[in-house]
XYZ file of C-alpha atoms in Angstrom:
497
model
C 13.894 -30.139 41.947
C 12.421 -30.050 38.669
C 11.167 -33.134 36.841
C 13.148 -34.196 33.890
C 10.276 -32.607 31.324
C 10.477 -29.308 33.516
C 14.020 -28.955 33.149
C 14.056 -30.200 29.644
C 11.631 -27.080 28.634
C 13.710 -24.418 30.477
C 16.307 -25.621 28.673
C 14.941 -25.763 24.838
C 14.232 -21.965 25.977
C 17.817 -20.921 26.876
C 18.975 -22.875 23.593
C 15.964 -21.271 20.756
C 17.092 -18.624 18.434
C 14.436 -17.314 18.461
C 15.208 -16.370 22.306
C 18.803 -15.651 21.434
C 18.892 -11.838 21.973
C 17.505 -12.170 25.593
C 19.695 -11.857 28.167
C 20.111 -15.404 30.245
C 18.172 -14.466 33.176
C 15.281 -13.365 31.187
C 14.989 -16.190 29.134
C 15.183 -18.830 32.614
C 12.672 -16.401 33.619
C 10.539 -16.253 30.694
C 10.787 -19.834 30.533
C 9.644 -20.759 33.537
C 7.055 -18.237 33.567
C 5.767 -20.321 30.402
C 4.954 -23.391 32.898
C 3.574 -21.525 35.485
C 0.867 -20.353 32.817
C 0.734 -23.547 31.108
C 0.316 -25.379 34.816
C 2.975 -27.492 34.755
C 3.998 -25.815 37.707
C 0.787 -25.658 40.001
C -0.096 -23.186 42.833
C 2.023 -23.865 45.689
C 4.502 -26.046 43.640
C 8.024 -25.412 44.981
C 10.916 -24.364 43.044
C 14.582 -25.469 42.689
C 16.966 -23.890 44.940
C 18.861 -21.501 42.794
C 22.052 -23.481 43.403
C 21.231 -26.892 42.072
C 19.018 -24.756 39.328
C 22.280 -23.298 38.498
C 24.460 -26.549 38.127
C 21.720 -27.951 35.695
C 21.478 -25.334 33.992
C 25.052 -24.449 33.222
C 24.596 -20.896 35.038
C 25.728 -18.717 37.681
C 23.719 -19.285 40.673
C 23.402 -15.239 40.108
C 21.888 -15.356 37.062
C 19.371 -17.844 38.847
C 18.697 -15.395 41.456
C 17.920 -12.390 39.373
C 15.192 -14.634 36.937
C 13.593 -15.462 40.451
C 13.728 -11.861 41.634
C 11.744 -11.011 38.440
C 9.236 -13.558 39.055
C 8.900 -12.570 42.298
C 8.024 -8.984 40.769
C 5.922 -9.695 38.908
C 3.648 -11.639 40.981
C 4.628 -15.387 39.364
C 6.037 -16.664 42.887
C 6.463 -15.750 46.258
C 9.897 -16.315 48.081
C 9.647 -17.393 51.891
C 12.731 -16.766 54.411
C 14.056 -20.182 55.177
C 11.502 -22.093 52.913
C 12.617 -21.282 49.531
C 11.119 -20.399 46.577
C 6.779 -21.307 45.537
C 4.887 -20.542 42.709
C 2.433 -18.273 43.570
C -1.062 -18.812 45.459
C -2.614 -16.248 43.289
C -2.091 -18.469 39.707
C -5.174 -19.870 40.777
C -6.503 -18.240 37.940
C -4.148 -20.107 35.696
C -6.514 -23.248 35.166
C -9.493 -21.027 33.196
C -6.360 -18.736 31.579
C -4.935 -21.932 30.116
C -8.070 -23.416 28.368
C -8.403 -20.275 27.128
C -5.343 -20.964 25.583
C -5.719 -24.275 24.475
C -9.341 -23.534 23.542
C -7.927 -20.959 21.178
C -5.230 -22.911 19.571
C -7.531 -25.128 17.124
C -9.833 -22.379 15.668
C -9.344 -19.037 14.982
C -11.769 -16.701 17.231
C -13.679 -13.723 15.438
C -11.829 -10.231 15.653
C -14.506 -8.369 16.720
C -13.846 -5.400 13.887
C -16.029 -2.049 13.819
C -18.058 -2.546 10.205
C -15.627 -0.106 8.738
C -12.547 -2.376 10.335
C -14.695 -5.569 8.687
C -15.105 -3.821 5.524
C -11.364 -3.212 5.411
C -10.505 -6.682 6.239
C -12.814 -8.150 3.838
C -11.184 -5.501 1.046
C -8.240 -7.877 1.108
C -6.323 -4.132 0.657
C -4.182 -3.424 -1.512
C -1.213 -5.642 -1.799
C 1.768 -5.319 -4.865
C 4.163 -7.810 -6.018
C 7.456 -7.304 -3.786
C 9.182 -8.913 -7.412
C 7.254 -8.108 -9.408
C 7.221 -9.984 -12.561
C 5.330 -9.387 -15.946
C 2.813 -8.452 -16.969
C 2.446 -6.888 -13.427
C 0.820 -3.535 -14.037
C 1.326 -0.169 -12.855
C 5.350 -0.727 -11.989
C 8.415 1.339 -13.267
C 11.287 0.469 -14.027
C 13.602 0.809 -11.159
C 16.441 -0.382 -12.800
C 17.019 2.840 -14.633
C 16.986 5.381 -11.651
C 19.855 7.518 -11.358
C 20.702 6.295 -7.644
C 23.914 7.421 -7.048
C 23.321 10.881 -8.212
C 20.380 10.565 -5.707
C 22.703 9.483 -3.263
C 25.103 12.177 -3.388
C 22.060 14.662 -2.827
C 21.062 12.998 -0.269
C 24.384 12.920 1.905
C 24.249 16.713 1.087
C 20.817 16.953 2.630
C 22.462 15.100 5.682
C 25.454 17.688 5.879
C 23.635 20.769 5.734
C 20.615 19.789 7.974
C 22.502 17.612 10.330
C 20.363 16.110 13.058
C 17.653 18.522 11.963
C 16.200 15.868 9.633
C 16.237 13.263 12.058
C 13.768 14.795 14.553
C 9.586 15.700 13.719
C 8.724 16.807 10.511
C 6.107 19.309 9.380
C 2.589 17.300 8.714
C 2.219 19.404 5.991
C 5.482 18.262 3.816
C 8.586 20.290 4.258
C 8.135 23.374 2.638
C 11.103 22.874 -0.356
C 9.034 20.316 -1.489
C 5.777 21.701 -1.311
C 7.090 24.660 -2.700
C 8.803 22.381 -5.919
C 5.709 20.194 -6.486
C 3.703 23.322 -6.982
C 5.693 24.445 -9.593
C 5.775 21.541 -10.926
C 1.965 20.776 -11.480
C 1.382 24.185 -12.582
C 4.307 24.215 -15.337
C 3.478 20.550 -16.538
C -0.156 19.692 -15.862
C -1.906 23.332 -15.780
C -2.697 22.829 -12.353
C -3.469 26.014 -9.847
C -1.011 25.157 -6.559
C 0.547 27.317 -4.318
C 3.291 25.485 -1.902
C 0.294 26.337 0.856
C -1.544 24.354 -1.060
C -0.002 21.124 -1.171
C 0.000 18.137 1.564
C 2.870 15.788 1.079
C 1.520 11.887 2.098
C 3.330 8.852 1.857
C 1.043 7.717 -1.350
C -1.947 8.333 -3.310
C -3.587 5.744 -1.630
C -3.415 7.484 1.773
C -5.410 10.428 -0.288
C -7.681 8.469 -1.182
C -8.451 7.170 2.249
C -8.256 10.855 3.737
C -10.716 11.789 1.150
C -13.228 8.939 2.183
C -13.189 9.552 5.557
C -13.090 13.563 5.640
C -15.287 14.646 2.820
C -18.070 11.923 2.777
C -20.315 10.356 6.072
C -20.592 6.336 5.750
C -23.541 5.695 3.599
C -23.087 8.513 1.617
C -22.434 8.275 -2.265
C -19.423 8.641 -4.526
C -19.555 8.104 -8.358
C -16.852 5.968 -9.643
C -15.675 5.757 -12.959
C -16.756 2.322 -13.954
C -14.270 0.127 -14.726
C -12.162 1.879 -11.705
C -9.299 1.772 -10.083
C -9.026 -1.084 -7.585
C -6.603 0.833 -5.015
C -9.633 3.479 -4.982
C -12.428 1.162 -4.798
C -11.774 -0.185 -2.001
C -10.700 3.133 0.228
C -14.211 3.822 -0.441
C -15.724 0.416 -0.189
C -13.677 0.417 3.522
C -14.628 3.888 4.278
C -18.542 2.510 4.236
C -19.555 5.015 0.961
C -21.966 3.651 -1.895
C -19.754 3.301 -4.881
C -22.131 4.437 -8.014
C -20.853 3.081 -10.634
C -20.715 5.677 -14.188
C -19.728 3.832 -17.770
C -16.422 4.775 -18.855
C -16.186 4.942 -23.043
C -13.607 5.793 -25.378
C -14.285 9.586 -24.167
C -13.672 8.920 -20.166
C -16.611 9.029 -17.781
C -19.761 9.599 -19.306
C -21.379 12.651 -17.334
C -25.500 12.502 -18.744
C -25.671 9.469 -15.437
C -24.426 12.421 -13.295
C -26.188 15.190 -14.272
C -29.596 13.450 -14.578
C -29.179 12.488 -10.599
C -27.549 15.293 -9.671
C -27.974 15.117 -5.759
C -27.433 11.395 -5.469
C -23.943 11.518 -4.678
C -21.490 14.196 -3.072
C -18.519 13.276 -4.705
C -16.923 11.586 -8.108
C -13.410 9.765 -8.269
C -11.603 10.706 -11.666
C -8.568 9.200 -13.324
C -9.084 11.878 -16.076
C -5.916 11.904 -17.744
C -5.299 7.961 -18.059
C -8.240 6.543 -17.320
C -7.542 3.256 -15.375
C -7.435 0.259 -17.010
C -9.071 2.022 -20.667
C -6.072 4.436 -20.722
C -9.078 6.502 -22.110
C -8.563 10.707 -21.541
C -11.451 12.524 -20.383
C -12.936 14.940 -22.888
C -12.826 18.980 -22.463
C -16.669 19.110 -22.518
C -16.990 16.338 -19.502
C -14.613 18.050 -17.590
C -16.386 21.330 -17.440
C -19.289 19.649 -17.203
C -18.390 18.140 -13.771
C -17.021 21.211 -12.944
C -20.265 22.999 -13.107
C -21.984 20.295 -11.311
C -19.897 19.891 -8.310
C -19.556 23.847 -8.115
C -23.547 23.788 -8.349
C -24.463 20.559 -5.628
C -21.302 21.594 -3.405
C -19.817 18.067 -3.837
C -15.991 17.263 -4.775
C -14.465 16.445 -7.406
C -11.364 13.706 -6.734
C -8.909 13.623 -9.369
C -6.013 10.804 -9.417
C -3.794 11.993 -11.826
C -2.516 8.302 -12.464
C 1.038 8.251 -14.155
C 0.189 11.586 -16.078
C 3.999 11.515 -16.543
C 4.007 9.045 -19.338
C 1.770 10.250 -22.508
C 3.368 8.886 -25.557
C 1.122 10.987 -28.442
C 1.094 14.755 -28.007
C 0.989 16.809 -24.742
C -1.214 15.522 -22.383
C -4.687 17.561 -21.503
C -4.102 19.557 -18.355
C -5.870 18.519 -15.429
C -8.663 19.286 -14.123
C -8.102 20.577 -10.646
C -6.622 23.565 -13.237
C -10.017 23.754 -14.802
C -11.088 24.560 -11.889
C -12.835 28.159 -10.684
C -14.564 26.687 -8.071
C -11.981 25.128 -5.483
C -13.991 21.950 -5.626
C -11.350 19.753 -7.314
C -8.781 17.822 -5.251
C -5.863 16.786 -6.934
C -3.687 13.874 -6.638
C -0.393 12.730 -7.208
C 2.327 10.459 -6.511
C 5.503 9.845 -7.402
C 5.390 5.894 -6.985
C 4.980 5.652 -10.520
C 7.627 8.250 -11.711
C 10.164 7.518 -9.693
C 10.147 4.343 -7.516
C 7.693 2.826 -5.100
C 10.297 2.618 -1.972
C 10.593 6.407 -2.091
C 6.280 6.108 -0.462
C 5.734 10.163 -1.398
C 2.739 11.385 -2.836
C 0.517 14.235 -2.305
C -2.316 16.438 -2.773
C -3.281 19.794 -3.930
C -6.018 20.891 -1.951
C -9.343 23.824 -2.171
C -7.317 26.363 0.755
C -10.526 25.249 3.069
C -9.096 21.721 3.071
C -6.019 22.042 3.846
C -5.974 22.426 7.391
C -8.785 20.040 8.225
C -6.555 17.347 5.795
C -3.027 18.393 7.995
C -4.740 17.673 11.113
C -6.237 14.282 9.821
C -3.186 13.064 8.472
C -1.434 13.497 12.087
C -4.003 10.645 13.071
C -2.624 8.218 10.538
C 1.381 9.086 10.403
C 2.784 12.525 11.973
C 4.522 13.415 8.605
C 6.240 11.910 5.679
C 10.161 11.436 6.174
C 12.197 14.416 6.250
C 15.101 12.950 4.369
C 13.375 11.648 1.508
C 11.151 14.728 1.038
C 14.632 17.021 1.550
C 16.080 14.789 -1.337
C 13.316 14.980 -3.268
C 12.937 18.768 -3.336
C 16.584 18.816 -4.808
C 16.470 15.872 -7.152
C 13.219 18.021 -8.990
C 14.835 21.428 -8.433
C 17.807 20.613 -10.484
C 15.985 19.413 -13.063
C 17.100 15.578 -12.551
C 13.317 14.441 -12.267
C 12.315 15.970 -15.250
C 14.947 14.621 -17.420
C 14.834 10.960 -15.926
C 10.483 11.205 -16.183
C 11.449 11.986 -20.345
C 14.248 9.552 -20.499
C 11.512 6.619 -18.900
C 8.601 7.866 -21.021
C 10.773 7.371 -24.294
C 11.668 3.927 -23.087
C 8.015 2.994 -21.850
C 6.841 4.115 -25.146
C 9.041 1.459 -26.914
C 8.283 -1.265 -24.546
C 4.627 -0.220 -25.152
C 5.151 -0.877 -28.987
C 6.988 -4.173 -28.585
C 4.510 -5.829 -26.286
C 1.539 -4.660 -28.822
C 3.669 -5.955 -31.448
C 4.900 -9.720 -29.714
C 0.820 -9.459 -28.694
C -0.408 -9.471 -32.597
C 2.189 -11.925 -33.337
C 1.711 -14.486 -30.357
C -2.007 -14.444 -29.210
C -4.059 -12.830 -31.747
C -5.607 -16.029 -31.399
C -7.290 -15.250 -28.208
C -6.419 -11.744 -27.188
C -7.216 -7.994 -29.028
C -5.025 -5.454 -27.619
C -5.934 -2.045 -27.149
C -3.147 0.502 -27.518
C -3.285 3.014 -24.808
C -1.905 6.525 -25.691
C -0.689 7.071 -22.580
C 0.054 4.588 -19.024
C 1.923 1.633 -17.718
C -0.137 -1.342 -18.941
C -1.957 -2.025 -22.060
C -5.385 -4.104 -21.701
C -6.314 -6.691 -24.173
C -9.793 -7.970 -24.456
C -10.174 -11.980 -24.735
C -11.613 -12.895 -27.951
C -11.470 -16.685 -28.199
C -14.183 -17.518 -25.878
C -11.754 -18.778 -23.243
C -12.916 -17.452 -19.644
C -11.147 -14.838 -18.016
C -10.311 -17.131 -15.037
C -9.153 -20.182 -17.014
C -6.839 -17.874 -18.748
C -5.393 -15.921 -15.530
C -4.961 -19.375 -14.064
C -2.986 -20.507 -17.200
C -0.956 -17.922 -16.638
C -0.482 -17.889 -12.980
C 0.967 -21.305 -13.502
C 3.068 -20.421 -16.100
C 4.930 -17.469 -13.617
C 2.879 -14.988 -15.489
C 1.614 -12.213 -13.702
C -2.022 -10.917 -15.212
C -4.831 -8.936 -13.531
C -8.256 -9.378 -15.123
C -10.354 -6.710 -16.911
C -13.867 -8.209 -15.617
C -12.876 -7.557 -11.721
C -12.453 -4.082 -12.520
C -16.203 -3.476 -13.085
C -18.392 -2.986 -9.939
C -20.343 -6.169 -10.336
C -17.305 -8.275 -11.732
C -19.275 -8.759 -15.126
C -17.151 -6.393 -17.506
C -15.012 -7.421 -20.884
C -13.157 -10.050 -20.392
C -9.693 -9.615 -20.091
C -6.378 -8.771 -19.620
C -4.163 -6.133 -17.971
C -0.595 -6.268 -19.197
C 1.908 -4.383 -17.608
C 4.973 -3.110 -19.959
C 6.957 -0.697 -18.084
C 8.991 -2.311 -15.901
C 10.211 -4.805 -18.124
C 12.655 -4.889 -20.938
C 11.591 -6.278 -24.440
C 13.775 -9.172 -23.691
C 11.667 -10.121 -20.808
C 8.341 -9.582 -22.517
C 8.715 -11.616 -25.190
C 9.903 -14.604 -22.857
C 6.255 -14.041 -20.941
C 4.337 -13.471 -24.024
C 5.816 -16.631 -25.365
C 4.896 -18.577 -21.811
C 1.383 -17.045 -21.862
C 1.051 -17.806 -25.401
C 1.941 -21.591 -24.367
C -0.343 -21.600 -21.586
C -3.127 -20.602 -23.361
C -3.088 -23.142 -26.250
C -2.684 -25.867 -23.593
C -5.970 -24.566 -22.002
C -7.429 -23.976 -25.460
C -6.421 -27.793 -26.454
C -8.284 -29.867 -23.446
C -10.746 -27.574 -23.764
């Protein structure tokens, strides 16, 4: 029979919640599996017969039977006519298996990664605030979506399609979609898209990351816009490309670094229209500038059209993939921003020569975006429902814009500037009291303010100092509760300082 500690373990198994779903057998089974491999039940070691096993246990002497039959299958113990029940001969190799195990348990082992799996790793990714709070940057407001008018387009996407949306999708994006977004891009950002044209992803970030690994070899160059986008960054940084960085000014990427090194890179990563975190737009001249020079070294141009949706002075400049004669432009978009970040669509306008290379690739990473959302999607923007809730959100981001500038004056002109953007979901604000960027992020981490700093945007950490504030999520109630707190924080650091 079991010792007291034996039985005592088999039972903590059949009573965890964690265990709960098994069936009985399996979890007797699993549990004394667990001392076999442990070796609290050596080689040789006899086991209970299943009747007294039973009575302990509060079983059916069947239920005993059938964990031993899968023990017996799977090699744990062998079952002798007359004898009874032994754990197994073979477990011999138990002894070096379980100081493997215990070896194992105080330190964490290296993983072993590929250098592009260690760069990734080391990346940290790119992780957003599951609630978020402000000044969290680069959220919309999901508070405002029409969802039950999205609802009852989806349920008629269910009725007409039936199971039809439930099986394999085309890696391409379903064609209503594909077919919408073009019009779409051409009508609002100038763009040149045909539905054959388009690959629907699950997010720009997954563009990005296609565009790394498809267009450049590791150790090749890229020029980034410098201070970049972090989400872009690191697809590169993981994809094993030298990041060049190019100044940004109040005209967008300045071009004379590219042009005087023409061949040093194959590629350049854009945010022409917003330029993230500046908000700066990319001049006309710069544009076709890069143009010319990608057309002329055969490299690529990678434009992130980063929430183009929301420009709050004038029309916004159309893009550049539009621009465009050569088919060296690729053009991203997502509508994370526009709509809400569950919905995980976004997509790219691709040269024609792409876009079967870019299909096939993306069947490595996911098979295809989800039919229902994409099917939902397609109808929400063919009736005209995104376009009026995109202008309903940009009139609302616009004031939110104007009452965080205004509570930014009034509150923390002592130790913040902000700069206005014209366009964009967060306003940066450049530190002007001589406090350090990371005293003041702390201060407001520990306030339950949520700030991203202006310096790690650079590609050597050593920009501005400052501070990101994200407006568009958040209703002027709720910003000038955080301004307030960060305007607190602040003087506390200011006054031990």
């Amino acid at each position: 029979m079991f010792k007291h500690s034996e039985l005592d373990s088999v039972k903590a198994w059949l009573a965890h919640p964690a265990h709960a779903a098994a069936p009985l057998h399996a979890r007797i089974q699993r549990a004394i599996r667990h001392l076999i491999l442990e070796g609290a039940l050596g080689p040789g070691k006899p086991l209970p017969a299943s009747r007294p096993l039973a009575k302990s246990l509060g079983v059916s002497r069947d239920t005993i039977e059938a964990a031993y039959a899968q023990l017996h299958a799977e090699g744990f113990i062998e079952r002798r006519v007359g004898s009874g029940s032994f754990v197994a001969e073979m477990t011999e190799f138990a002894p070096g298996y379980r100081r493997a195990r215990r070896d194992a348990r105080p330190r964490a082992e290296a993983a072993n990664l590929s250098r592009r799996g260690e760069a990734a790793f080391r990346s940290g990714g790119v992780r957003e605030n599951l609630l978020p709070r402000p000044f969290a940057p680069g959220v919309p407001d999901t508070r405002g979506f029409p969802l039950p008018l999205w609802e009852r387009l989806e349920r008629q996407v269910l009725k007409e399609t039936g199971t039809q949306a439930l099986l394999h999708g085309d890696p391409q994006g379903a064609e209503p979609l594909r077919r919408t977004i073009a019009d779409y891009v051409n009508l609002e950002r100038g763009a040149r898209a045909t539905a054959d044209r388009v690959l629907v992803l699950t997010s720009s970030q997954q563009a990005m990351t296609l565009c790394a690994t498809m267009l450049l070899d590791p150790g090749e160059a890229i020029f980034m816009e410098d201070p970049a986008y972090y989400g872009a960054r690191k697809a590169f940084d993981a994809a094993g490309l030298d990041c060049v960085p190019v100044r940004v000014d109040h005209q967008g990427i300045a071009v004379e670094p590219i042009l005087a090194e023409p061949r040093r890179a194959r590629a350049v990563y854009l945010t022409p229209s917003h330029q993230f975190p500046t908000g700066a737009t990319l001049a006309l001249d710069r544009r076709l500038a890069l143009i010319e020079w990608a057309a002329g070294q055969q490299a690529w141009i990678i434009e992130d059209d980063y929430d183009s949706e929301f420009h709050y002075a004038g029309k916004p400049t159309a893009c550049v993939q539009g621009l465009d004669p050569h088919d060296r432009t690729i053009y991203i978009g997502t509508f994370t921003k526009s709509l809400f970040p569950g919905l995980r669509i976004g997509y790219v306008v691709l040269p024609p020569q792409l876009v079967q290379p870019m299909t096939v690739a993306r069947t490595l990473l996911d098979g295809h975006t989800a039919s229902m959302a994409q099917l939902t999607l397609a109808r929400f923007m063919e009736g005209g429902h995104f376009g009026a809730h995109v202008r309903s959100m940009r009139g609302i981001y616009a004031q939110r814009r104007d009452v965080l500038s205004g509570l930014v004056r009034k509150h923390l002109s002592d130790f913040v500037k902000p700069r206005v953007p014209v366009g964009g979901m967060q306003m940066p604000c450049v530190l002007t009291c001589g406090m350090s960027e990371a005293a003041a992020l702390d201060a407001a981490r520990r306030a339950g303010v949520d700030l991203l700093g202006l310096s790690a945007l650079h590609a050597a950490g050593d920009g501005e100092a400052g501070l990101l504030m994200g407006f568009a999520a958040y209703t002027p109630a709720e910003l000038e509760i955080a301004v307030r707190k960060l305007a607190n924080a602040l003087r506390s650091v200011k006054s031990r300082a």
